[in-house]
PDB file of C-alpha atoms in Angstrom:
ATOM      1  CA  UNK S 202      28.796  19.407  -4.861  1.00  0.00           C
ATOM      2  CA  UNK S 203      26.761  20.247  -7.909  1.00  0.00           C
ATOM      3  CA  UNK S 204      23.096  21.218  -7.661  1.00  0.00           C
ATOM      4  CA  UNK S 205      20.257  22.318  -9.917  1.00  0.00           C
ATOM      5  CA  UNK S 206      17.348  24.614  -9.073  1.00  0.00           C
ATOM      6  CA  UNK S 207      14.181  24.841 -11.087  1.00  0.00           C
ATOM      7  CA  UNK S 208      12.280  27.678  -9.420  1.00  0.00           C
ATOM      8  CA  UNK S 209       8.914  26.983 -11.021  1.00  0.00           C
ATOM      9  CA  UNK S 210       7.067  23.856  -9.893  1.00  0.00           C
ATOM     10  CA  UNK S 211       4.150  24.462 -12.289  1.00  0.00           C
ATOM     11  CA  UNK S 212       3.795  26.647 -15.360  1.00  0.00           C
ATOM     12  CA  UNK S 213       0.608  27.152 -17.383  1.00  0.00           C
ATOM     13  CA  UNK S 214       0.871  28.393 -20.953  1.00  0.00           C
ATOM     14  CA  UNK S 215      -1.734  28.833 -23.647  1.00  0.00           C
ATOM     15  CA  UNK S 216      -1.326  26.769 -26.787  1.00  0.00           C
ATOM     16  CA  UNK S 217       0.588  28.765 -29.363  1.00  0.00           C
ATOM     17  CA  UNK S 218       2.210  31.023 -26.777  1.00  0.00           C
ATOM     18  CA  UNK S 219       5.928  31.143 -26.067  1.00  0.00           C
ATOM     19  CA  UNK S 220       7.537  29.253 -23.225  1.00  0.00           C
ATOM     20  CA  UNK S 221      10.545  29.739 -20.969  1.00  0.00           C
ATOM     21  CA  UNK S 222      11.482  27.302 -18.209  1.00  0.00           C
ATOM     22  CA  UNK S 223      14.116  28.426 -15.768  1.00  0.00           C
ATOM     23  CA  UNK S 224      17.119  26.471 -14.553  1.00  0.00           C
ATOM     24  CA  UNK S 225      19.963  27.579 -12.307  1.00  0.00           C
ATOM     25  CA  UNK S 226      22.939  25.377 -11.517  1.00  0.00           C
ATOM     26  CA  UNK S 227      25.760  25.309  -9.030  1.00  0.00           C
ATOM     27  CA  UNK S 228      29.002  23.730 -10.142  1.00  0.00           C
ATOM     28  CA  UNK S 229      32.633  24.702  -9.672  1.00  0.00           C
ATOM     29  CA  UNK S 230      33.917  23.944 -13.143  1.00  0.00           C
ATOM     30  CA  UNK S 231      32.430  24.245 -16.600  1.00  0.00           C
ATOM     31  CA  UNK S 232      29.187  22.297 -16.376  1.00  0.00           C
ATOM     32  CA  UNK S 233      27.672  19.819 -18.749  1.00  0.00           C
ATOM     33  CA  UNK S 234      23.991  20.835 -18.893  1.00  0.00           C
ATOM     34  CA  UNK S 235      20.933  18.951 -20.085  1.00  0.00           C
ATOM     35  CA  UNK S 236      17.185  19.302 -20.446  1.00  0.00           C
ATOM     36  CA  UNK S 237      15.023  16.191 -20.331  1.00  0.00           C
ATOM     37  CA  UNK S 238      11.265  15.767 -20.815  1.00  0.00           C
ATOM     38  CA  UNK S 239       9.161  13.124 -19.089  1.00  0.00           C
ATOM     39  CA  UNK S 240       5.650  12.347 -20.272  1.00  0.00           C
ATOM     40  CA  UNK S 241       3.278  10.189 -18.203  1.00  0.00           C
ATOM     41  CA  UNK S 242       4.251   6.542 -18.475  1.00  0.00           C
ATOM     42  CA  UNK S 243       7.340   7.394 -20.482  1.00  0.00           C
ATOM     43  CA  UNK S 244      10.988   7.434 -19.665  1.00  0.00           C
ATOM     44  CA  UNK S 245      13.074  10.577 -19.733  1.00  0.00           C
ATOM     45  CA  UNK S 246      13.898  11.864 -23.191  1.00  0.00           C
ATOM     46  CA  UNK S 247      16.819  14.162 -23.893  1.00  0.00           C
ATOM     47  CA  UNK S 248      15.757  17.476 -25.445  1.00  0.00           C
ATOM     48  CA  UNK S 249      19.158  19.133 -25.718  1.00  0.00           C
ATOM     49  CA  UNK S 250      22.569  19.443 -24.094  1.00  0.00           C
ATOM     50  CA  UNK S 251      25.352  21.981 -23.684  1.00  0.00           C
ATOM     51  CA  UNK S 252      29.005  21.086 -23.309  1.00  0.00           C
ATOM     52  CA  UNK S 253      30.913  24.018 -24.772  1.00  0.00           C
ATOM     53  CA  UNK S 254      30.961  26.453 -27.663  1.00  0.00           C
ATOM     54  CA  UNK S 255      27.909  28.346 -28.835  1.00  0.00           C
ATOM     55  CA  UNK S 256      25.851  29.244 -25.794  1.00  0.00           C
ATOM     56  CA  UNK S 257      22.552  28.912 -27.674  1.00  0.00           C
ATOM     57  CA  UNK S 258      21.801  25.265 -28.339  1.00  0.00           C
ATOM     58  CA  UNK S 259      19.065  23.792 -30.439  1.00  0.00           C
ATOM     59  CA  UNK S 260      17.256  20.624 -29.520  1.00  0.00           C
ATOM     60  CA  UNK S 261      14.480  18.380 -30.655  1.00  0.00           C
ATOM     61  CA  UNK S 262      10.808  19.313 -30.898  1.00  0.00           C
ATOM     62  CA  UNK S 263      11.595  22.975 -31.544  1.00  0.00           C
ATOM     63  CA  UNK S 264      13.225  23.627 -28.158  1.00  0.00           C
ATOM     64  CA  UNK S 265      16.307  25.714 -27.544  1.00  0.00           C
ATOM     65  CA  UNK S 266      18.271  26.712 -24.452  1.00  0.00           C
ATOM     66  CA  UNK S 267      20.768  29.429 -23.653  1.00  0.00           C
ATOM     67  CA  UNK S 268      23.742  28.986 -21.326  1.00  0.00           C
ATOM     68  CA  UNK S 269      24.592  32.125 -19.347  1.00  0.00           C
ATOM     69  CA  UNK S 270      27.675  31.608 -17.230  1.00  0.00           C
ATOM     70  CA  UNK S 271      27.338  34.968 -15.470  1.00  0.00           C
ATOM     71  CA  UNK S 272      23.875  34.012 -14.231  1.00  0.00           C
ATOM     72  CA  UNK S 273      24.572  30.281 -13.757  1.00  0.00           C
ATOM     73  CA  UNK S 274      21.492  29.656 -15.833  1.00  0.00           C
ATOM     74  CA  UNK S 275      20.414  27.357 -18.631  1.00  0.00           C
ATOM     75  CA  UNK S 276      16.837  28.328 -19.492  1.00  0.00           C
ATOM     76  CA  UNK S 277      14.727  26.322 -21.916  1.00  0.00           C
ATOM     77  CA  UNK S 278      12.616  28.129 -24.523  1.00  0.00           C
ATOM     78  CA  UNK S 279      10.114  27.364 -27.233  1.00  0.00           C
ATOM     79  CA  UNK S 280       8.520  30.043 -29.420  1.00  0.00           C
ATOM     80  CA  UNK S 281       5.131  28.348 -29.759  1.00  0.00           C
ATOM     81  CA  UNK S 282       3.937  25.483 -27.599  1.00  0.00           C
ATOM     82  CA  UNK S 283       1.686  22.650 -28.697  1.00  0.00           C
ATOM     83  CA  UNK S 284      -0.725  20.671 -26.519  1.00  0.00           C
ATOM     84  CA  UNK S 285       1.617  17.688 -26.863  1.00  0.00           C
ATOM     85  CA  UNK S 286       4.313  19.623 -24.984  1.00  0.00           C
ATOM     86  CA  UNK S 287       2.425  19.128 -21.711  1.00  0.00           C
ATOM     87  CA  UNK S 288       4.844  17.110 -19.571  1.00  0.00           C
ATOM     88  CA  UNK S 289       7.416  17.308 -16.779  1.00  0.00           C
ATOM     89  CA  UNK S 290      10.681  19.021 -17.682  1.00  0.00           C
ATOM     90  CA  UNK S 291      13.942  18.392 -15.879  1.00  0.00           C
ATOM     91  CA  UNK S 292      17.188  20.309 -16.001  1.00  0.00           C
ATOM     92  CA  UNK S 293      20.328  18.332 -15.130  1.00  0.00           C
ATOM     93  CA  UNK S 294      24.038  18.916 -14.679  1.00  0.00           C
ATOM     94  CA  UNK S 295      26.859  16.459 -15.182  1.00  0.00           C
ATOM     95  CA  UNK S 296      30.440  16.467 -14.045  1.00  0.00           C
ATOM     96  CA  UNK S 297      32.014  15.769 -17.385  1.00  0.00           C
ATOM     97  CA  UNK S 298      34.919  13.546 -18.245  1.00  0.00           C
ATOM     98  CA  UNK S 299      34.946   9.823 -17.613  1.00  0.00           C
ATOM     99  CA  UNK S 300      34.418   7.767 -14.516  1.00  0.00           C
ATOM    100  CA  UNK S 301      31.551   8.535 -12.175  1.00  0.00           C
ATOM    101  CA  UNK S 302      29.266  10.672 -14.301  1.00  0.00           C
ATOM    102  CA  UNK S 303      25.737  10.280 -13.011  1.00  0.00           C
ATOM    103  CA  UNK S 304      23.576  13.333 -13.561  1.00  0.00           C
ATOM    104  CA  UNK S 305      22.199  15.660 -10.882  1.00  0.00           C
ATOM    105  CA  UNK S 306      18.626  16.658 -11.674  1.00  0.00           C
ATOM    106  CA  UNK S 307      16.440  19.527 -10.577  1.00  0.00           C
ATOM    107  CA  UNK S 308      13.020  18.863  -9.081  1.00  0.00           C
ATOM    108  CA  UNK S 309      11.289  19.494 -12.371  1.00  0.00           C
ATOM    109  CA  UNK S 310       8.730  21.909 -13.799  1.00  0.00           C
ATOM    110  CA  UNK S 311       5.263  20.648 -14.659  1.00  0.00           C
ATOM    111  CA  UNK S 312       4.054  22.285 -17.867  1.00  0.00           C
ATOM    112  CA  UNK S 313       0.314  22.654 -18.392  1.00  0.00           C
ATOM    113  CA  UNK S 314      -1.019  23.741 -21.782  1.00  0.00           C
ATOM    114  CA  UNK S 315      -4.300  25.624 -21.901  1.00  0.00           C
ATOM    115  CA  UNK S 316      -6.391  25.331 -25.081  1.00  0.00           C
TER     116      UNK S 316
ATOM    117  CA  UNK Y 196      14.761   1.816 -32.366  1.00  0.00           C
ATOM    118  CA  UNK Y 197      16.701   0.230 -29.513  1.00  0.00           C
ATOM    119  CA  UNK Y 198      15.324   0.905 -26.049  1.00  0.00           C
ATOM    120  CA  UNK Y 199      16.165   0.240 -22.433  1.00  0.00           C
ATOM    121  CA  UNK Y 200      13.825  -2.433 -21.080  1.00  0.00           C
ATOM    122  CA  UNK Y 201      12.684  -2.616 -17.476  1.00  0.00           C
ATOM    123  CA  UNK Y 202      10.450  -5.038 -15.614  1.00  0.00           C
ATOM    124  CA  UNK Y 203       8.145  -5.147 -13.911  1.00  0.00           C
ATOM    125  CA  UNK Y 204       6.526  -1.816 -14.799  1.00  0.00           C
ATOM    126  CA  UNK Y 205       4.616  -1.761 -11.526  1.00  0.00           C
ATOM    127  CA  UNK Y 206       5.242  -3.486  -8.209  1.00  0.00           C
ATOM    128  CA  UNK Y 207       3.223  -3.377  -5.012  1.00  0.00           C
ATOM    129  CA  UNK Y 208       4.717  -4.928  -1.923  1.00  0.00           C
ATOM    130  CA  UNK Y 209       4.369  -4.810   1.826  1.00  0.00           C
ATOM    131  CA  UNK Y 210       7.047  -3.343   4.014  1.00  0.00           C
ATOM    132  CA  UNK Y 211       9.739  -5.772   5.144  1.00  0.00           C
ATOM    133  CA  UNK Y 212       9.340  -7.803   1.950  1.00  0.00           C
ATOM    134  CA  UNK Y 213      12.074  -8.192  -0.661  1.00  0.00           C
ATOM    135  CA  UNK Y 214      11.679  -6.736  -4.164  1.00  0.00           C
ATOM    136  CA  UNK Y 215      13.795  -6.897  -7.284  1.00  0.00           C
ATOM    137  CA  UNK Y 216      13.840  -4.875 -10.470  1.00  0.00           C
ATOM    138  CA  UNK Y 217      15.409  -5.858 -13.762  1.00  0.00           C
ATOM    139  CA  UNK Y 218      16.969  -3.732 -16.481  1.00  0.00           C
ATOM    140  CA  UNK Y 219      18.189  -4.671 -19.949  1.00  0.00           C
ATOM    141  CA  UNK Y 220      20.222  -1.828 -21.470  1.00  0.00           C
ATOM    142  CA  UNK Y 221      20.549  -1.010 -25.130  1.00  0.00           C
ATOM    143  CA  UNK Y 222      22.730  -3.615 -26.805  1.00  0.00           C
ATOM    144  CA  UNK Y 223      26.392  -2.665 -26.712  1.00  0.00           C
ATOM    145  CA  UNK Y 224      26.030  -0.057 -23.996  1.00  0.00           C
ATOM    146  CA  UNK Y 225      28.805  -0.506 -21.471  1.00  0.00           C
ATOM    147  CA  UNK Y 226      27.553   1.937 -18.848  1.00  0.00           C
ATOM    148  CA  UNK Y 227      24.394   1.387 -16.832  1.00  0.00           C
ATOM    149  CA  UNK Y 228      22.772   3.604 -14.220  1.00  0.00           C
ATOM    150  CA  UNK Y 229      20.013   3.126 -11.664  1.00  0.00           C
ATOM    151  CA  UNK Y 230      18.160   6.248 -10.530  1.00  0.00           C
ATOM    152  CA  UNK Y 231      15.372   6.646  -7.976  1.00  0.00           C
ATOM    153  CA  UNK Y 232      12.664   9.252  -8.563  1.00  0.00           C
ATOM    154  CA  UNK Y 233      10.437  10.082  -5.615  1.00  0.00           C
ATOM    155  CA  UNK Y 234       7.082  11.597  -6.570  1.00  0.00           C
ATOM    156  CA  UNK Y 235       7.485  15.307  -7.208  1.00  0.00           C
ATOM    157  CA  UNK Y 236      11.274  15.128  -7.351  1.00  0.00           C
ATOM    158  CA  UNK Y 237      13.923  14.700  -9.981  1.00  0.00           C
ATOM    159  CA  UNK Y 238      15.802  11.418 -10.410  1.00  0.00           C
ATOM    160  CA  UNK Y 239      18.678  10.720  -8.012  1.00  0.00           C
ATOM    161  CA  UNK Y 240      21.543   8.430  -8.938  1.00  0.00           C
ATOM    162  CA  UNK Y 241      21.757   5.229  -6.910  1.00  0.00           C
ATOM    163  CA  UNK Y 242      24.495   3.308  -8.703  1.00  0.00           C
ATOM    164  CA  UNK Y 243      26.577   3.373 -11.882  1.00  0.00           C
ATOM    165  CA  UNK Y 244      28.154   0.356 -13.565  1.00  0.00           C
ATOM    166  CA  UNK Y 245      30.892   0.250 -16.140  1.00  0.00           C
ATOM    167  CA  UNK Y 246      30.557  -3.225 -17.642  1.00  0.00           C
ATOM    168  CA  UNK Y 247      30.245  -5.450 -14.569  1.00  0.00           C
ATOM    169  CA  UNK Y 248      32.084  -3.125 -12.180  1.00  0.00           C
ATOM    170  CA  UNK Y 249      30.525  -0.564  -9.853  1.00  0.00           C
ATOM    171  CA  UNK Y 250      31.842   2.927 -10.609  1.00  0.00           C
ATOM    172  CA  UNK Y 251      29.728   4.897  -8.151  1.00  0.00           C
ATOM    173  CA  UNK Y 252      27.417   3.632  -5.411  1.00  0.00           C
ATOM    174  CA  UNK Y 253      27.932   6.480  -2.977  1.00  0.00           C
ATOM    175  CA  UNK Y 254      24.184   7.226  -2.833  1.00  0.00           C
ATOM    176  CA  UNK Y 255      23.043   3.612  -2.578  1.00  0.00           C
ATOM    177  CA  UNK Y 256      21.618   2.720   0.874  1.00  0.00           C
ATOM    178  CA  UNK Y 257      23.764  -0.335   1.217  1.00  0.00           C
ATOM    179  CA  UNK Y 258      22.077  -1.665   4.324  1.00  0.00           C
ATOM    180  CA  UNK Y 259      19.023  -2.610   2.276  1.00  0.00           C
ATOM    181  CA  UNK Y 260      19.809  -2.013  -1.401  1.00  0.00           C
ATOM    182  CA  UNK Y 261      22.029  -4.101  -3.635  1.00  0.00           C
ATOM    183  CA  UNK Y 262      22.738  -4.020  -7.345  1.00  0.00           C
ATOM    184  CA  UNK Y 263      24.546  -6.342  -9.677  1.00  0.00           C
ATOM    185  CA  UNK Y 264      25.467  -6.623 -13.319  1.00  0.00           C
ATOM    186  CA  UNK Y 265      27.143  -9.991 -13.353  1.00  0.00           C
ATOM    187  CA  UNK Y 266      27.910 -10.398 -17.055  1.00  0.00           C
ATOM    188  CA  UNK Y 267      28.097  -6.729 -17.849  1.00  0.00           C
ATOM    189  CA  UNK Y 268      24.806  -6.755 -19.703  1.00  0.00           C
ATOM    190  CA  UNK Y 269      21.516  -6.752 -17.787  1.00  0.00           C
ATOM    191  CA  UNK Y 270      21.246  -5.645 -14.187  1.00  0.00           C
ATOM    192  CA  UNK Y 271      19.151  -6.284 -11.096  1.00  0.00           C
ATOM    193  CA  UNK Y 272      18.417  -3.873  -8.279  1.00  0.00           C
ATOM    194  CA  UNK Y 273      17.188  -5.411  -5.040  1.00  0.00           C
ATOM    195  CA  UNK Y 274      15.667  -3.976  -1.893  1.00  0.00           C
ATOM    196  CA  UNK Y 275      15.506  -6.076   1.244  1.00  0.00           C
ATOM    197  CA  UNK Y 276      13.628  -5.272   3.378  1.00  0.00           C
ATOM    198  CA  UNK Y 277      11.462  -2.684   1.683  1.00  0.00           C
ATOM    199  CA  UNK Y 278      10.376   0.338   3.717  1.00  0.00           C
ATOM    200  CA  UNK Y 279       7.501   2.771   3.188  1.00  0.00           C
ATOM    201  CA  UNK Y 280       9.948   5.474   2.120  1.00  0.00           C
ATOM    202  CA  UNK Y 281      11.153   3.324  -0.767  1.00  0.00           C
ATOM    203  CA  UNK Y 282       7.964   3.997  -2.716  1.00  0.00           C
ATOM    204  CA  UNK Y 283       9.227   5.662  -5.882  1.00  0.00           C
ATOM    205  CA  UNK Y 284       9.932   5.206  -9.573  1.00  0.00           C
ATOM    206  CA  UNK Y 285      13.128   3.294 -10.244  1.00  0.00           C
ATOM    207  CA  UNK Y 286      14.707   4.290 -13.548  1.00  0.00           C
ATOM    208  CA  UNK Y 287      17.410   2.497 -15.436  1.00  0.00           C
ATOM    209  CA  UNK Y 288      19.556   4.262 -18.021  1.00  0.00           C
ATOM    210  CA  UNK Y 289      22.395   3.204 -20.277  1.00  0.00           C
ATOM    211  CA  UNK Y 290      25.034   4.902 -22.370  1.00  0.00           C
ATOM    212  CA  UNK Y 291      27.498   3.609 -24.919  1.00  0.00           C
ATOM    213  CA  UNK Y 292      30.411   4.389 -22.584  1.00  0.00           C
ATOM    214  CA  UNK Y 293      31.233   6.381 -19.476  1.00  0.00           C
ATOM    215  CA  UNK Y 294      31.561  10.107 -19.964  1.00  0.00           C
ATOM    216  CA  UNK Y 295      28.947  12.801 -19.480  1.00  0.00           C
ATOM    217  CA  UNK Y 296      29.134  13.687 -23.171  1.00  0.00           C
ATOM    218  CA  UNK Y 297      27.581  10.290 -23.967  1.00  0.00           C
ATOM    219  CA  UNK Y 298      23.793  10.475 -23.898  1.00  0.00           C
ATOM    220  CA  UNK Y 299      22.040   8.456 -21.218  1.00  0.00           C
ATOM    221  CA  UNK Y 300      18.986   6.647 -22.568  1.00  0.00           C
ATOM    222  CA  UNK Y 301      16.290   5.981 -19.979  1.00  0.00           C
ATOM    223  CA  UNK Y 302      13.890   3.094 -19.658  1.00  0.00           C
ATOM    224  CA  UNK Y 303      10.207   3.531 -18.736  1.00  0.00           C
ATOM    225  CA  UNK Y 304      10.874   2.764 -15.075  1.00  0.00           C
ATOM    226  CA  UNK Y 305       9.425   0.495 -12.397  1.00  0.00           C
ATOM    227  CA  UNK Y 306       6.928   2.154 -10.078  1.00  0.00           C
ATOM    228  CA  UNK Y 307       7.223   0.673  -6.597  1.00  0.00           C
ATOM    229  CA  UNK Y 308       4.526   1.071  -3.965  1.00  0.00           C
ATOM    230  CA  UNK Y 309       5.311  -0.145  -0.460  1.00  0.00           C
ATOM    231  CA  UNK Y 310       2.275  -0.663   1.791  1.00  0.00           C
TER     232      UNK Y 310
END
């Protein structure tokens, strides 16, 4: 069965500093990987996804993520965070193909931005 | 911009009572998902519909939970009877078709509190 681990429950970053959120996955085949952001009172919003090809993927809001098969990781990065980036971030893995394709999410990382 | 609609946004009920949540997916989206998000956790898939048919309900506690999508459009998730452990956010998502490569769009959720 697939699983996702986000080792950091909370991360505090100063505004303007760089950010890296860690994600490790367990899946037998080539995974479909996602990062979602959830702000208070909002639904989950897709930041970026990786299916195949270039292992560095660009997303919305200035985020990027790098897929490293050898480390089973898909870490999210942003060079300079803004106060509006404070939110809960979830990494997810999907099984791919058609049929039953619900996502498996990690427990999330709560990002706090210091002024 | 089209959005997934959910109601109610908040629901407080006493244990042993029945509750129901409603979801209206983005128009034209054939695939609909219900996820449950316990506080401090990531979302967990409860059920997936393709049109009006259930594709995956392996994680749905069928002794008390039921879900339907009678006309293949909107959907209702019911809990009867509710238990204290059911307190959570219930998220609905839709995608244009089955397949992990199709983005799942999430609604704002229904926050359930069972007293």
